[in-house]
Amino acid sequence: MTQKFKIGEKSVGPDLPCLIVAEVAQAHDGSLGAAHAYLDAVADCGADAVKFLTHIAAAESTPDEPWRIKFSPQDATRYDYWKRMEFTEEQWVGLKRHADERDLLFLSSPFSIEAVDLLNRVGVAAWKIPSGETANTPMLDRMLATGLPILLSTGMSPPREIDEAVQRVRQSQSPLVIFQCTTAYPCPPEKIGLNLISSFREQYHCAIGLSDHSGTIDPGLAAATLGIEMLEVHVTFSRQMFGPDVPASITTDELRQLTEGIRYIEKMMSCPVDK
């Protein structure tokens, strides 16, 4: 039986409104001002939480690391790109404070133990574990030690990895949300995997979310009819913006449509008609 729990001051669980996470990720392109502007925009659109990524170049990369896909004419190496994306701890604290002022949960996915420690000091509401870090047990253990809820993406994990991560979280007794996620940018409709929402729910008996990279609002609306507890979507100001996640993002105007649509669906589903 899925239990209700809290992320910050917001409740998650069955028969509660879907908690909508607007993922800015690195759409700010290294601009602190843009990061704050995104924060205001997603709050105005009705999101419940804002999520960034915390990369610390020296902790997870080297200057010799090659590009996987070269996309930035500004950065000579992948390391240079991560370095340009970094904010100082004081800047992260400012973003967290701004999120609090706008009644947004503040989230950021870490990619190193150093990033976990930084974000723990800043004060994230929960740990969103990105798909590529699901099997990173030293980092997971560091997060579990804080007692905060774990939001676990599954986009790059076979069933065995998911089982092992869930077992580790269960042993810590931390609240858990499992996200169906397909690591494709953008993700085509035939790979969204809506069927896995009920499958994960039956198998793990916990809150289930969808981490959507389709670049449309449709999967989020469809998943809302299946009673997901959380939804995560990438956002961008415009599809003309620069950045590797833009093709997998919805615009802030579309985010408003999505949040309004989900609340409409929830209202319909909570009010059965007696004929």
Short mmCIF file of C-alpha atoms in Angstrom, two decimals, residues 7-12 16-23 39 41-51 99-100 102-107 125 228-233 255 258-260 262-263 266:
data_model
loop_
_atom_site.label_atom_id
_atom_site.label_comp_id
_atom_site.label_asym_id
_atom_site.label_seq_id
_atom_site.Cartn_x
_atom_site.Cartn_y
_atom_site.Cartn_z
CA ILE A 7 8.54 16.57 0.40
CA GLY A 8 9.20 19.82 2.17
CA GLU A 9 5.76 21.20 2.95
CA LYS A 10 4.04 19.45 0.04
CA SER A 11 2.30 16.09 0.47
CA VAL A 12 2.73 13.18 -1.94
CA LEU A 16 -3.44 13.81 -3.70
CA PRO A 17 -2.69 16.27 -6.53
CA CYS A 18 0.18 15.25 -8.78
CA LEU A 19 3.33 17.11 -7.75
CA ILE A 20 4.67 18.80 -10.89
CA VAL A 21 8.43 19.33 -11.18
CA ALA A 22 9.70 21.81 -13.78
CA GLU A 23 13.24 20.80 -14.68
CA LEU A 39 12.41 30.02 -11.38
CA ALA A 41 8.47 31.60 -14.86
CA VAL A 42 7.76 28.05 -13.67
CA ALA A 43 6.22 29.36 -10.45
CA ASP A 44 3.90 31.59 -12.50
CA CYS A 45 2.92 28.53 -14.58
CA GLY A 46 1.74 26.52 -11.57
CA ALA A 47 4.66 24.14 -11.02
CA ASP A 48 5.17 22.75 -7.51
CA ALA A 49 8.93 22.33 -7.70
CA VAL A 50 11.92 23.54 -9.69
CA LYS A 51 14.86 21.28 -10.47
CA ALA A 99 12.39 29.12 -4.65
CA ASP A 100 11.18 29.35 -1.03
CA ARG A 102 7.84 31.48 -4.70
CA ASP A 103 6.53 28.43 -2.77
CA LEU A 104 8.52 26.07 -4.96
CA LEU A 105 10.30 22.99 -3.71
CA PHE A 106 13.98 23.35 -4.51
CA LEU A 107 15.59 20.31 -6.15
CA ALA A 125 13.77 19.13 -0.33
CA ILE A 228 0.86 9.30 -11.01
CA GLU A 229 2.03 10.99 -7.85
CA MET A 230 4.74 13.10 -9.54
CA LEU A 231 5.60 14.40 -13.00
CA GLU A 232 8.91 15.85 -14.14
CA VAL A 233 9.26 17.77 -17.40
CA LEU A 255 3.99 24.19 -18.91
CA LEU A 258 0.12 21.14 -18.75
CA THR A 259 -0.43 22.19 -15.13
CA GLU A 260 -3.93 23.47 -15.89
CA ILE A 262 -3.57 18.02 -15.00
CA ARG A 263 -5.65 19.90 -12.44
CA GLU A 266 -7.80 15.46 -11.39
#
